[in-house]
Each structure stands twice: as C-alpha cells, then as structure tokens.
Amino acid sequence: MRLVTRTLFAAAFAAPALTFTAPQFTGPEQLSGQSQIRSVDPGDFDGDGRMDLLAGINLFAFGGELLLFAGDGAGGVEDPVTVGTTSAAAREVRAADMDGDGRLDAVVTSTDGVHRFLQLPGGGFGPEGVDYGGAGVGVWIL
C-alpha cells in the first residue's frame, strides 16, 4: 500500500515533458559582394521603416569605412553607400542613439580607438566624432 501511494504521488506531480522545435531558416543568401566586412548591425537608419544594415570594413593601410546597406523591403539590401570613414581599420560597428534625438547613431571601434558618427536629421551621418580611445587601443564592443 505504501509503495502504491508514493507512485501515485510522484505521477501526479511529475513535470510535463518539454519539447523543443528548432527554428527553420532558408539557405544562406549572399546580400553583398563587398569584401573585408568586419561587423554588421541592423537598424532603421534612413527612417523608412525598413531594416537596414550598417557595416564596418577594413581598408588595411587606408583605414576603414562605415557602409550603409539600405533595406529593399523584400528581405534584401541595396548597394552600399559609404557614410563615414575612420583613420584605422574598422573592427566593430554598433547602432545606438548616442545623443538622445531618437535616431540611431553609429559607434565604431578601430585599431586607434572608439569613434562616434551621429545621424543627421535628414539622414546620413555627420563627420567622425568623439574618439574615446588612443593609438593602439583596439577596443571590442560585445
């Protein structure tokens, strides 16, 4: 009788079985033939309600560039437009509203520090702004 009671109690309070269904993705699709891209961060950078991509690229001895791939509304992107440059190779790019104006700005790390590019009211980015580092800093944003 005691064994039966324990078995019933354990069955009544057993955790339900958990199942996990893995998400399904389409195969990889190359969005751009641009080489030397080091980092990409999504966001609506042109205010059209579509997801764009902001990318940092390494130009080796020529520094780095900040590229904007405007979203096409169908899951792809338009050809890139250079919206900023850095004096050293761009490593990481992150989008954040750095000045509280409601527009996404760009923060770029490079081998010579951390750089800020503020988004302008009509779209696009202003010139390279605050340098939060110094030569050889090489900061990584996670």
PDB file of C-alpha atoms in Angstrom:
ATOM      1  CA  MET A   1       0.000   0.000   0.000  1.00  0.00           C
ATOM      2  CA  ARG A   2       2.796   2.431   0.845  1.00  0.00           C
ATOM      3  CA  LEU A   3       4.607   1.802  -2.480  1.00  0.00           C
ATOM      4  CA  VAL A   4       1.403   2.470  -4.437  1.00  0.00           C
ATOM      5  CA  THR A   5       0.832   5.808  -2.620  1.00  0.00           C
ATOM      6  CA  ARG A   6       4.342   7.037  -3.421  1.00  0.00           C
ATOM      7  CA  THR A   7       4.000   6.036  -7.057  1.00  0.00           C
ATOM      8  CA  LEU A   8       0.658   7.855  -7.421  1.00  0.00           C
ATOM      9  CA  PHE A   9       2.022  10.956  -5.663  1.00  0.00           C
ATOM     10  CA  ALA A  10       5.094  11.048  -7.917  1.00  0.00           C
ATOM     11  CA  ALA A  11       2.980  10.620 -11.065  1.00  0.00           C
ATOM     12  CA  ALA A  12       0.559  13.376 -10.021  1.00  0.00           C
ATOM     13  CA  PHE A  13       3.315  15.958  -9.534  1.00  0.00           C
ATOM     14  CA  ALA A  14       5.744  14.972 -12.281  1.00  0.00           C
ATOM     15  CA  ALA A  15       6.969  17.774 -14.543  1.00  0.00           C
ATOM     16  CA  PRO A  16       5.425  17.771 -18.013  1.00  0.00           C
ATOM     17  CA  ALA A  17       7.627  16.610 -20.843  1.00  0.00           C
ATOM     18  CA  LEU A  18       9.269  19.563 -22.609  1.00  0.00           C
ATOM     19  CA  THR A  19       9.609  19.596 -26.360  1.00  0.00           C
ATOM     20  CA  PHE A  20      11.747  21.873 -28.467  1.00  0.00           C
ATOM     21  CA  THR A  21      11.189  22.615 -32.103  1.00  0.00           C
ATOM     22  CA  ALA A  22      14.229  24.047 -33.839  1.00  0.00           C
ATOM     23  CA  PRO A  23      13.563  27.163 -35.946  1.00  0.00           C
ATOM     24  CA  GLN A  24      13.700  26.683 -39.700  1.00  0.00           C
ATOM     25  CA  PHE A  25      15.745  29.016 -41.897  1.00  0.00           C
ATOM     26  CA  THR A  26      16.150  29.324 -45.638  1.00  0.00           C
ATOM     27  CA  GLY A  27      19.540  28.597 -47.100  1.00  0.00           C
ATOM     28  CA  PRO A  28      22.223  31.285 -46.931  1.00  0.00           C
ATOM     29  CA  GLU A  29      21.829  34.135 -49.391  1.00  0.00           C
ATOM     30  CA  GLN A  30      24.670  36.498 -50.171  1.00  0.00           C
ATOM     31  CA  LEU A  31      23.414  40.053 -49.723  1.00  0.00           C
ATOM     32  CA  SER A  32      26.541  41.780 -50.983  1.00  0.00           C
ATOM     33  CA  GLY A  33      29.796  41.035 -52.716  1.00  0.00           C
ATOM     34  CA  GLN A  34      31.555  43.651 -50.557  1.00  0.00           C
ATOM     35  CA  SER A  35      34.727  42.197 -49.069  1.00  0.00           C
ATOM     36  CA  GLN A  36      36.516  42.891 -45.786  1.00  0.00           C
ATOM     37  CA  ILE A  37      33.314  43.453 -43.783  1.00  0.00           C
ATOM     38  CA  ARG A  38      34.245  43.088 -40.108  1.00  0.00           C
ATOM     39  CA  SER A  39      30.934  43.772 -38.375  1.00  0.00           C
ATOM     40  CA  VAL A  40      27.275  44.437 -39.192  1.00  0.00           C
ATOM     41  CA  ASP A  41      24.479  45.891 -37.053  1.00  0.00           C
ATOM     42  CA  PRO A  42      20.834  46.158 -38.180  1.00  0.00           C
ATOM     43  CA  GLY A  43      18.529  49.129 -37.665  1.00  0.00           C
ATOM     44  CA  ASP A  44      16.330  51.611 -39.496  1.00  0.00           C
ATOM     45  CA  PHE A  45      18.967  54.203 -40.364  1.00  0.00           C
ATOM     46  CA  ASP A  46      17.040  56.091 -43.027  1.00  0.00           C
ATOM     47  CA  GLY A  47      13.640  56.348 -41.306  1.00  0.00           C
ATOM     48  CA  ASP A  48      11.662  54.434 -43.949  1.00  0.00           C
ATOM     49  CA  GLY A  49      10.513  51.707 -41.553  1.00  0.00           C
ATOM     50  CA  ARG A  50      12.635  49.028 -43.234  1.00  0.00           C
ATOM     51  CA  MET A  51      15.583  47.227 -41.658  1.00  0.00           C
ATOM     52  CA  ASP A  52      18.952  48.438 -42.957  1.00  0.00           C
ATOM     53  CA  LEU A  53      22.459  47.150 -42.266  1.00  0.00           C
ATOM     54  CA  LEU A  54      25.359  49.261 -41.061  1.00  0.00           C
ATOM     55  CA  ALA A  55      28.735  47.663 -41.742  1.00  0.00           C
ATOM     56  CA  GLY A  56      32.339  48.404 -40.852  1.00  0.00           C
ATOM     57  CA  ILE A  57      35.010  47.402 -43.342  1.00  0.00           C
ATOM     58  CA  ASN A  58      38.774  47.180 -43.184  1.00  0.00           C
ATOM     59  CA  LEU A  59      40.723  49.043 -45.854  1.00  0.00           C
ATOM     60  CA  PHE A  60      44.065  47.931 -44.380  1.00  0.00           C
ATOM     61  CA  ALA A  61      46.605  50.766 -44.746  1.00  0.00           C
ATOM     62  CA  PHE A  62      43.853  53.144 -45.884  1.00  0.00           C
ATOM     63  CA  GLY A  63      41.781  52.959 -42.672  1.00  0.00           C
ATOM     64  CA  GLY A  64      38.167  51.843 -42.512  1.00  0.00           C
ATOM     65  CA  GLU A  65      34.767  52.733 -43.855  1.00  0.00           C
ATOM     66  CA  LEU A  66      31.268  52.745 -42.453  1.00  0.00           C
ATOM     67  CA  LEU A  67      28.822  51.418 -45.067  1.00  0.00           C
ATOM     68  CA  LEU A  68      25.028  51.635 -45.128  1.00  0.00           C
ATOM     69  CA  PHE A  69      23.092  48.902 -46.914  1.00  0.00           C
ATOM     70  CA  ALA A  70      19.536  50.266 -47.210  1.00  0.00           C
ATOM     71  CA  GLY A  71      16.815  47.629 -46.859  1.00  0.00           C
ATOM     72  CA  ASP A  72      14.788  46.970 -50.007  1.00  0.00           C
ATOM     73  CA  GLY A  73      11.596  45.942 -48.192  1.00  0.00           C
ATOM     74  CA  ALA A  74      11.745  42.378 -49.515  1.00  0.00           C
ATOM     75  CA  GLY A  75      14.418  40.999 -47.168  1.00  0.00           C
ATOM     76  CA  GLY A  76      17.370  42.168 -49.228  1.00  0.00           C
ATOM     77  CA  VAL A  77      19.516  45.279 -49.327  1.00  0.00           C
ATOM     78  CA  GLU A  78      20.522  47.908 -51.873  1.00  0.00           C
ATOM     79  CA  ASP A  79      24.127  48.524 -52.930  1.00  0.00           C
ATOM     80  CA  PRO A  80      26.174  50.026 -50.082  1.00  0.00           C
ATOM     81  CA  VAL A  81      26.823  53.738 -49.633  1.00  0.00           C
ATOM     82  CA  THR A  82      29.852  54.975 -47.693  1.00  0.00           C
ATOM     83  CA  VAL A  83      28.552  57.081 -44.786  1.00  0.00           C
ATOM     84  CA  GLY A  84      31.758  57.520 -42.803  1.00  0.00           C
ATOM     85  CA  THR A  85      35.471  56.766 -42.636  1.00  0.00           C
ATOM     86  CA  THR A  86      37.929  56.005 -39.861  1.00  0.00           C
ATOM     87  CA  SER A  87      41.667  56.605 -39.865  1.00  0.00           C
ATOM     88  CA  ALA A  88      42.307  52.984 -38.907  1.00  0.00           C
ATOM     89  CA  ALA A  89      40.714  49.638 -39.763  1.00  0.00           C
ATOM     90  CA  ALA A  90      37.097  49.428 -38.562  1.00  0.00           C
ATOM     91  CA  ARG A  91      36.553  46.381 -36.343  1.00  0.00           C
ATOM     92  CA  GLU A  92      33.117  46.524 -34.740  1.00  0.00           C
ATOM     93  CA  VAL A  93      30.021  48.582 -35.525  1.00  0.00           C
ATOM     94  CA  ARG A  94      27.071  49.095 -33.183  1.00  0.00           C
ATOM     95  CA  ALA A  95      23.963  51.225 -33.547  1.00  0.00           C
ATOM     96  CA  ALA A  96      22.757  53.268 -30.580  1.00  0.00           C
ATOM     97  CA  ASP A  97      21.042  56.606 -30.010  1.00  0.00           C
ATOM     98  CA  MET A  98      24.115  58.306 -28.529  1.00  0.00           C
ATOM     99  CA  ASP A  99      22.691  61.844 -28.350  1.00  0.00           C
ATOM    100  CA  GLY A 100      19.059  61.130 -27.374  1.00  0.00           C
ATOM    101  CA  ASP A 101      17.488  62.553 -30.544  1.00  0.00           C
ATOM    102  CA  GLY A 102      15.581  59.361 -31.449  1.00  0.00           C
ATOM    103  CA  ARG A 103      17.832  58.493 -34.413  1.00  0.00           C
ATOM    104  CA  LEU A 104      20.283  55.602 -34.465  1.00  0.00           C
ATOM    105  CA  ASP A 105      23.901  56.728 -34.450  1.00  0.00           C
ATOM    106  CA  ALA A 106      26.963  54.581 -35.148  1.00  0.00           C
ATOM    107  CA  VAL A 107      29.723  53.600 -32.746  1.00  0.00           C
ATOM    108  CA  VAL A 108      32.767  52.115 -34.461  1.00  0.00           C
ATOM    109  CA  THR A 109      35.811  50.544 -32.864  1.00  0.00           C
ATOM    110  CA  SER A 110      39.074  50.547 -34.733  1.00  0.00           C
ATOM    111  CA  THR A 111      42.722  49.911 -34.022  1.00  0.00           C
ATOM    112  CA  ASP A 112      43.087  53.535 -32.894  1.00  0.00           C
ATOM    113  CA  GLY A 113      40.057  53.866 -30.602  1.00  0.00           C
ATOM    114  CA  VAL A 114      36.280  54.197 -30.489  1.00  0.00           C
ATOM    115  CA  HIS A 115      34.551  56.624 -32.844  1.00  0.00           C
ATOM    116  CA  ARG A 116      31.037  58.086 -32.878  1.00  0.00           C
ATOM    117  CA  PHE A 117      29.094  59.093 -36.001  1.00  0.00           C
ATOM    118  CA  LEU A 118      25.871  60.995 -35.258  1.00  0.00           C
ATOM    119  CA  GLN A 119      22.939  60.523 -37.626  1.00  0.00           C
ATOM    120  CA  LEU A 120      21.812  63.806 -39.168  1.00  0.00           C
ATOM    121  CA  PRO A 121      18.150  64.964 -39.202  1.00  0.00           C
ATOM    122  CA  GLY A 122      17.760  64.469 -42.973  1.00  0.00           C
ATOM    123  CA  GLY A 123      19.508  61.089 -42.962  1.00  0.00           C
ATOM    124  CA  GLY A 124      23.132  60.167 -43.352  1.00  0.00           C
ATOM    125  CA  PHE A 125      25.834  60.606 -40.752  1.00  0.00           C
ATOM    126  CA  GLY A 126      27.929  63.553 -39.660  1.00  0.00           C
ATOM    127  CA  PRO A 127      31.726  63.503 -39.674  1.00  0.00           C
ATOM    128  CA  GLU A 128      33.650  61.272 -37.307  1.00  0.00           C
ATOM    129  CA  GLY A 129      33.015  62.470 -33.795  1.00  0.00           C
ATOM    130  CA  VAL A 130      34.313  61.696 -30.337  1.00  0.00           C
ATOM    131  CA  ASP A 131      37.358  59.476 -30.101  1.00  0.00           C
ATOM    132  CA  TYR A 132      37.103  57.524 -26.854  1.00  0.00           C
ATOM    133  CA  GLY A 133      40.484  55.846 -27.145  1.00  0.00           C
ATOM    134  CA  GLY A 134      44.002  56.350 -28.290  1.00  0.00           C
ATOM    135  CA  ALA A 135      46.532  54.844 -30.638  1.00  0.00           C
ATOM    136  CA  GLY A 136      46.639  51.086 -30.391  1.00  0.00           C
ATOM    137  CA  VAL A 137      43.541  50.772 -28.179  1.00  0.00           C
ATOM    138  CA  GLY A 138      41.750  48.186 -30.358  1.00  0.00           C
ATOM    139  CA  VAL A 139      38.576  48.106 -28.253  1.00  0.00           C
ATOM    140  CA  TRP A 140      35.956  45.427 -28.996  1.00  0.00           C
ATOM    141  CA  ILE A 141      32.247  46.049 -28.421  1.00  0.00           C
ATOM    142  CA  LEU A 142      30.294  42.957 -27.442  1.00  0.00           C
TER     143      LEU A 142
END
